[in-house]
């Protein structure tokens, strides 16, 4: 079984002006595709592992042979993280950008005091990542929400956490439009968060 690039749930220009068309196209067709290809390459010699669902591979990296362990962690993580990332966004006005509603909205308020203070904490976590990585909203083993960051393409699932929202803060995610202005990229991203999708993940 080969891992494949999942379809993008919107067109390359759908998230303009917050994420520009060119960045979206390169990010999806080059960066994400490369994680998929390199993961498949690493698994070629291990057909048994090839049949494992990606999430299982990332959850049990200790069962992956050492020769391909970091490839699975980096490229498998990259594939998993980006597959979660794309549907976490929707065009403003078409589901993107409002506050979390319903059950998730209530749980966020309970965990962080208010939606505004959740947003502030997530933003400062994303701003504080040194180098390349991700900011995440995760559900921990106790069922509680947490905001964390991971370096590189490390995925929260490898630490037994369930990610429900992630923000890519590698420069490839924003450099063409925002250059070094990571804070502007993060501010813009809040306009396109697909809370309906994130809420479904929380409920699942
Ligand atoms: Mn990326």
mmCIF file of N, CA and C in Angstrom, residues 50-136:
data_model
loop_
_atom_site.group_PDB
_atom_site.id
_atom_site.type_symbol
_atom_site.label_atom_id
_atom_site.label_comp_id
_atom_site.label_asym_id
_atom_site.label_seq_id
_atom_site.Cartn_x
_atom_site.Cartn_y
_atom_site.Cartn_z
ATOM 1 N N UNK A 50 4.458 -1.186 5.325
ATOM 2 C CA UNK A 50 3.727 -0.454 4.298
ATOM 3 C C UNK A 50 2.224 -0.576 4.464
ATOM 4 N N UNK A 51 1.792 -1.670 5.101
ATOM 5 C CA UNK A 51 0.350 -1.897 5.272
ATOM 6 C C UNK A 51 -0.199 -1.184 6.514
ATOM 7 N N UNK A 52 0.686 -0.654 7.350
ATOM 8 C CA UNK A 52 0.225 0.018 8.569
ATOM 9 C C UNK A 52 -0.397 1.370 8.245
ATOM 10 N N UNK A 53 -1.509 1.697 8.898
ATOM 11 C CA UNK A 53 -2.005 3.077 8.768
ATOM 12 C C UNK A 53 -0.945 4.049 9.306
ATOM 13 N N UNK A 54 -0.872 5.213 8.690
ATOM 14 C CA UNK A 54 0.157 6.188 9.048
ATOM 15 C C UNK A 54 0.158 6.522 10.540
ATOM 16 N N UNK A 55 -1.043 6.697 11.089
ATOM 17 C CA UNK A 55 -1.118 7.087 12.497
ATOM 18 C C UNK A 55 -0.501 6.013 13.399
ATOM 19 N N UNK A 56 -0.695 4.743 13.037
ATOM 20 C CA UNK A 56 -0.111 3.635 13.809
ATOM 21 C C UNK A 56 1.411 3.687 13.750
ATOM 22 N N UNK A 57 1.938 3.948 12.551
ATOM 23 C CA UNK A 57 3.397 4.049 12.387
ATOM 24 C C UNK A 57 3.959 5.122 13.312
ATOM 25 N N UNK A 58 3.267 6.265 13.364
ATOM 26 C CA UNK A 58 3.774 7.396 14.144
ATOM 27 C C UNK A 58 3.601 7.169 15.637
ATOM 28 N N UNK A 59 2.577 6.390 16.001
ATOM 29 C CA UNK A 59 2.340 6.098 17.407
ATOM 30 C C UNK A 59 3.361 5.128 17.957
ATOM 31 N N UNK A 60 3.848 4.270 17.080
ATOM 32 C CA UNK A 60 4.771 3.236 17.565
ATOM 33 C C UNK A 60 6.076 3.282 16.794
ATOM 34 N N UNK A 61 6.714 4.436 16.774
ATOM 35 C CA UNK A 61 7.971 4.555 16.019
ATOM 36 C C UNK A 61 9.034 3.600 16.548
ATOM 37 N N UNK A 62 8.898 3.158 17.816
ATOM 38 C CA UNK A 62 9.908 2.227 18.350
ATOM 39 C C UNK A 62 9.829 0.860 17.666
ATOM 40 N N UNK A 63 8.688 0.541 17.026
ATOM 41 C CA UNK A 63 8.618 -0.738 16.300
ATOM 42 C C UNK A 63 9.123 -0.610 14.862
ATOM 43 N N UNK A 64 9.496 0.599 14.475
ATOM 44 C CA UNK A 64 10.019 0.807 13.119
ATOM 45 C C UNK A 64 11.534 0.569 13.148
ATOM 46 N N UNK A 65 12.068 -0.193 12.167
ATOM 47 C CA UNK A 65 13.519 -0.443 12.160
ATOM 48 C C UNK A 65 14.319 0.859 12.223
ATOM 49 N N UNK A 66 15.422 0.798 12.951
ATOM 50 C CA UNK A 66 16.196 2.008 13.196
ATOM 51 C C UNK A 66 16.656 2.685 11.908
ATOM 52 N N UNK A 67 16.928 1.887 10.876
ATOM 53 C CA UNK A 67 17.438 2.462 9.627
ATOM 54 C C UNK A 67 16.453 3.437 8.984
ATOM 55 N N UNK A 68 15.166 3.258 9.232
ATOM 56 C CA UNK A 68 14.194 4.164 8.613
ATOM 57 C C UNK A 68 13.390 4.961 9.655
ATOM 58 N N UNK A 69 13.791 4.845 10.916
ATOM 59 C CA UNK A 69 12.984 5.476 11.964
ATOM 60 C C UNK A 69 12.900 6.991 11.806
ATOM 61 N N UNK A 70 14.037 7.631 11.515
ATOM 62 C CA UNK A 70 13.951 9.096 11.415
ATOM 63 C C UNK A 70 13.251 9.513 10.127
ATOM 64 N N UNK A 71 13.367 8.696 9.071
ATOM 65 C CA UNK A 71 12.632 9.006 7.836
ATOM 66 C C UNK A 71 11.123 8.934 8.080
ATOM 67 N N UNK A 72 10.706 7.925 8.832
ATOM 68 C CA UNK A 72 9.273 7.785 9.147
ATOM 69 C C UNK A 72 8.811 8.944 10.021
ATOM 70 N N UNK A 73 9.632 9.276 10.991
ATOM 71 C CA UNK A 73 9.290 10.380 11.886
ATOM 72 C C UNK A 73 9.169 11.699 11.106
ATOM 73 N N UNK A 74 10.144 11.974 10.247
ATOM 74 C CA UNK A 74 10.146 13.256 9.519
ATOM 75 C C UNK A 74 9.129 13.281 8.384
ATOM 76 N N UNK A 75 9.177 12.284 7.508
ATOM 77 C CA UNK A 75 8.320 12.318 6.318
ATOM 78 C C UNK A 75 6.921 11.790 6.618
ATOM 79 N N UNK A 76 6.849 10.766 7.469
ATOM 80 C CA UNK A 76 5.529 10.303 7.904
ATOM 81 C C UNK A 76 4.841 11.389 8.725
ATOM 82 N N UNK A 77 5.605 12.024 9.600
ATOM 83 C CA UNK A 77 5.065 13.131 10.386
ATOM 84 C C UNK A 77 4.620 14.266 9.478
ATOM 85 N N UNK A 78 5.460 14.590 8.495
ATOM 86 C CA UNK A 78 5.116 15.658 7.545
ATOM 87 C C UNK A 78 3.833 15.347 6.794
ATOM 88 N N UNK A 79 3.704 14.105 6.350
ATOM 89 C CA UNK A 79 2.498 13.688 5.627
ATOM 90 C C UNK A 79 1.272 13.784 6.537
ATOM 91 N N UNK A 80 1.398 13.271 7.730
ATOM 92 C CA UNK A 80 0.264 13.275 8.670
ATOM 93 C C UNK A 80 -0.136 14.708 9.038
ATOM 94 N N UNK A 81 0.854 15.516 9.397
ATOM 95 C CA UNK A 81 0.569 16.882 9.855
ATOM 96 C C UNK A 81 -0.107 17.712 8.769
ATOM 97 N N UNK A 82 0.393 17.592 7.541
ATOM 98 C CA UNK A 82 -0.203 18.378 6.450
ATOM 99 C C UNK A 82 -1.594 17.855 6.073
ATOM 100 N N UNK A 83 -1.787 16.539 6.190
ATOM 101 C CA UNK A 83 -3.114 15.974 5.886
ATOM 102 C C UNK A 83 -4.163 16.490 6.869
ATOM 103 N N UNK A 84 -3.712 16.783 8.095
ATOM 104 C CA UNK A 84 -4.614 17.350 9.098
ATOM 105 C C UNK A 84 -4.786 18.858 8.880
ATOM 106 N N UNK A 85 -3.724 19.476 8.378
ATOM 107 C CA UNK A 85 -3.673 20.939 8.237
ATOM 108 C C UNK A 85 -4.663 21.457 7.192
ATOM 109 N N UNK A 86 -4.668 20.875 5.999
ATOM 110 C CA UNK A 86 -5.494 21.439 4.907
ATOM 111 C C UNK A 86 -6.975 21.535 5.275
ATOM 112 N N UNK A 87 -7.586 20.457 5.770
ATOM 113 C CA UNK A 87 -9.022 20.569 6.095
ATOM 114 C C UNK A 87 -9.291 21.404 7.350
ATOM 115 N N UNK A 88 -8.219 21.806 8.076
ATOM 116 C CA UNK A 88 -8.409 22.669 9.246
ATOM 117 C C UNK A 88 -8.672 24.106 8.836
ATOM 118 N N UNK A 89 -8.646 24.342 7.519
ATOM 119 C CA UNK A 89 -8.849 25.704 7.034
ATOM 120 C C UNK A 89 -9.996 25.714 6.031
ATOM 121 N N UNK A 90 -10.672 26.863 5.960
ATOM 122 C CA UNK A 90 -11.748 27.067 4.997
ATOM 123 C C UNK A 90 -11.782 28.556 4.669
ATOM 124 N N UNK A 91 -12.268 28.905 3.466
ATOM 125 C CA UNK A 91 -12.317 30.329 3.114
ATOM 126 C C UNK A 91 -13.128 31.125 4.132
ATOM 127 N N UNK A 92 -12.691 32.357 4.399
ATOM 128 C CA UNK A 92 -13.468 33.255 5.266
ATOM 129 C C UNK A 92 -14.857 33.379 4.681
ATOM 130 N N UNK A 93 -15.870 33.322 5.545
ATOM 131 C CA UNK A 93 -17.236 33.464 5.041
ATOM 132 C C UNK A 93 -17.810 32.149 4.539
ATOM 133 N N UNK A 94 -16.963 31.139 4.359
ATOM 134 C CA UNK A 94 -17.467 29.806 3.986
ATOM 135 C C UNK A 94 -17.035 28.820 5.061
ATOM 136 N N UNK A 95 -17.225 29.219 6.290
ATOM 137 C CA UNK A 95 -16.897 28.330 7.403
ATOM 138 C C UNK A 95 -15.607 28.696 8.094
ATOM 139 N N UNK A 96 -14.779 29.517 7.463
ATOM 140 C CA UNK A 96 -13.499 29.843 8.073
ATOM 141 C C UNK A 96 -13.573 31.066 8.960
ATOM 142 N N UNK A 97 -12.872 30.985 10.094
ATOM 143 C CA UNK A 97 -12.568 32.199 10.822
ATOM 144 C C UNK A 97 -13.440 32.588 11.987
ATOM 145 N N UNK A 98 -14.631 31.980 12.142
ATOM 146 C CA UNK A 98 -15.399 32.383 13.325
ATOM 147 C C UNK A 98 -14.782 31.762 14.565
ATOM 148 N N UNK A 99 -15.435 31.967 15.691
ATOM 149 C CA UNK A 99 -14.954 31.308 16.904
ATOM 150 C C UNK A 99 -15.499 29.885 16.951
ATOM 151 N N UNK A 100 -14.841 29.046 17.732
ATOM 152 C CA UNK A 100 -15.345 27.692 17.931
ATOM 153 C C UNK A 100 -16.723 27.769 18.578
ATOM 154 N N UNK A 101 -17.648 26.931 18.094
ATOM 155 C CA UNK A 101 -19.021 26.928 18.608
ATOM 156 C C UNK A 101 -19.296 25.614 19.344
ATOM 157 N N UNK A 102 -20.482 25.513 19.880
ATOM 158 C CA UNK A 102 -20.977 24.239 20.407
ATOM 159 C C UNK A 102 -20.118 23.658 21.513
ATOM 160 N N UNK A 103 -20.019 22.324 21.496
ATOM 161 C CA UNK A 103 -19.293 21.618 22.554
ATOM 162 C C UNK A 103 -17.847 22.096 22.624
ATOM 163 N N UNK A 104 -17.171 22.157 21.483
ATOM 164 C CA UNK A 104 -15.762 22.559 21.488
ATOM 165 C C UNK A 104 -15.603 23.983 22.020
ATOM 166 N N UNK A 105 -16.498 24.878 21.601
ATOM 167 C CA UNK A 105 -16.447 26.251 22.099
ATOM 168 C C UNK A 105 -16.501 26.288 23.626
ATOM 169 N N UNK A 106 -17.397 25.478 24.190
ATOM 170 C CA UNK A 106 -17.529 25.417 25.642
ATOM 171 C C UNK A 106 -16.282 24.860 26.311
ATOM 172 N N UNK A 107 -15.705 23.820 25.694
ATOM 173 C CA UNK A 107 -14.524 23.182 26.285
ATOM 174 C C UNK A 107 -13.316 24.121 26.222
ATOM 175 N N UNK A 108 -13.218 24.888 25.137
ATOM 176 C CA UNK A 108 -12.123 25.857 25.018
ATOM 177 C C UNK A 108 -12.250 26.929 26.103
ATOM 178 N N UNK A 109 -13.464 27.421 26.285
ATOM 179 C CA UNK A 109 -13.685 28.443 27.317
ATOM 180 C C UNK A 109 -13.338 27.896 28.699
ATOM 181 N N UNK A 110 -13.731 26.644 28.927
ATOM 182 C CA UNK A 110 -13.454 26.028 30.222
ATOM 183 C C UNK A 110 -11.939 25.865 30.446
ATOM 184 N N UNK A 111 -11.241 25.450 29.399
ATOM 185 C CA UNK A 111 -9.810 25.158 29.545
ATOM 186 C C UNK A 111 -8.956 26.426 29.608
ATOM 187 N N UNK A 112 -9.353 27.471 28.877
ATOM 188 C CA UNK A 112 -8.471 28.635 28.748
ATOM 189 C C UNK A 112 -9.083 29.929 29.288
ATOM 190 N N UNK A 113 -10.290 29.865 29.815
ATOM 191 C CA UNK A 113 -10.910 31.061 30.379
ATOM 192 C C UNK A 113 -11.846 31.756 29.409
ATOM 193 N N UNK A 114 -11.396 31.906 28.164
ATOM 194 C CA UNK A 114 -12.236 32.504 27.120
ATOM 195 C C UNK A 114 -11.627 32.138 25.779
ATOM 196 N N UNK A 115 -12.415 32.334 24.709
ATOM 197 C CA UNK A 115 -11.860 32.071 23.387
ATOM 198 C C UNK A 115 -10.692 33.010 23.114
ATOM 199 N N UNK A 116 -10.836 34.263 23.555
ATOM 200 C CA UNK A 116 -9.775 35.259 23.318
ATOM 201 C C UNK A 116 -8.474 34.855 23.995
ATOM 202 N N UNK A 117 -8.561 34.321 25.218
ATOM 203 C CA UNK A 117 -7.297 33.967 25.872
ATOM 204 C C UNK A 117 -6.720 32.673 25.293
ATOM 205 N N UNK A 118 -7.595 31.787 24.800
ATOM 206 C CA UNK A 118 -7.089 30.626 24.042
ATOM 207 C C UNK A 118 -6.288 31.112 22.833
ATOM 208 N N UNK A 119 -6.898 32.035 22.090
ATOM 209 C CA UNK A 119 -6.281 32.524 20.857
ATOM 210 C C UNK A 119 -4.935 33.200 21.141
ATOM 211 N N UNK A 120 -4.917 33.938 22.235
ATOM 212 C CA UNK A 120 -3.685 34.628 22.621
ATOM 213 C C UNK A 120 -2.580 33.623 22.968
ATOM 214 N N UNK A 121 -2.966 32.585 23.695
ATOM 215 C CA UNK A 121 -1.974 31.594 24.121
ATOM 216 C C UNK A 121 -1.457 30.781 22.931
ATOM 217 N N UNK A 122 -2.377 30.438 22.023
ATOM 218 C CA UNK A 122 -1.971 29.681 20.839
ATOM 219 C C UNK A 122 -1.023 30.529 19.993
ATOM 220 N N UNK A 123 -1.381 31.807 19.833
ATOM 221 C CA UNK A 123 -0.556 32.716 19.041
ATOM 222 C C UNK A 123 0.844 32.841 19.641
ATOM 223 N N UNK A 124 0.933 32.995 20.953
ATOM 224 C CA UNK A 124 2.263 33.181 21.534
ATOM 225 C C UNK A 124 3.068 31.884 21.467
ATOM 226 N N UNK A 125 2.396 30.737 21.532
ATOM 227 C CA UNK A 125 3.101 29.459 21.352
ATOM 228 C C UNK A 125 3.665 29.365 19.930
ATOM 229 N N UNK A 126 2.846 29.752 18.953
ATOM 230 C CA UNK A 126 3.289 29.703 17.547
ATOM 231 C C UNK A 126 4.442 30.676 17.309
ATOM 232 N N UNK A 127 4.339 31.855 17.889
ATOM 233 C CA UNK A 127 5.401 32.854 17.735
ATOM 234 C C UNK A 127 6.692 32.390 18.378
ATOM 235 N N UNK A 128 6.572 31.606 19.445
ATOM 236 C CA UNK A 128 7.739 31.221 20.226
ATOM 237 C C UNK A 128 8.489 30.012 19.697
ATOM 238 N N UNK A 129 7.965 29.368 18.651
ATOM 239 C CA UNK A 129 8.677 28.206 18.109
ATOM 240 C C UNK A 129 9.986 28.673 17.482
ATOM 241 N N UNK A 130 11.096 28.090 17.927
ATOM 242 C CA UNK A 130 12.385 28.455 17.358
ATOM 243 C C UNK A 130 12.637 27.597 16.122
ATOM 244 N N UNK A 131 12.848 28.243 14.970
ATOM 245 C CA UNK A 131 13.073 27.485 13.749
ATOM 246 C C UNK A 131 11.773 26.931 13.205
ATOM 247 N N UNK A 132 11.828 25.705 12.667
ATOM 248 C CA UNK A 132 10.672 25.125 11.999
ATOM 249 C C UNK A 132 9.882 24.243 12.944
ATOM 250 N N UNK A 133 8.580 24.289 12.824
ATOM 251 C CA UNK A 133 7.759 23.433 13.666
ATOM 252 C C UNK A 133 6.286 23.759 13.527
ATOM 253 N N UNK A 134 5.528 23.323 14.502
ATOM 254 C CA UNK A 134 4.071 23.458 14.483
ATOM 255 C C UNK A 134 3.570 23.896 15.851
ATOM 256 N N UNK A 135 2.452 24.621 15.848
ATOM 257 C CA UNK A 135 1.696 24.870 17.081
ATOM 258 C C UNK A 135 0.429 24.026 16.984
ATOM 259 N N UNK A 136 -0.003 23.487 18.118
ATOM 260 C CA UNK A 136 -1.116 22.528 18.109
ATOM 261 C C UNK A 136 -2.105 22.784 19.229
#
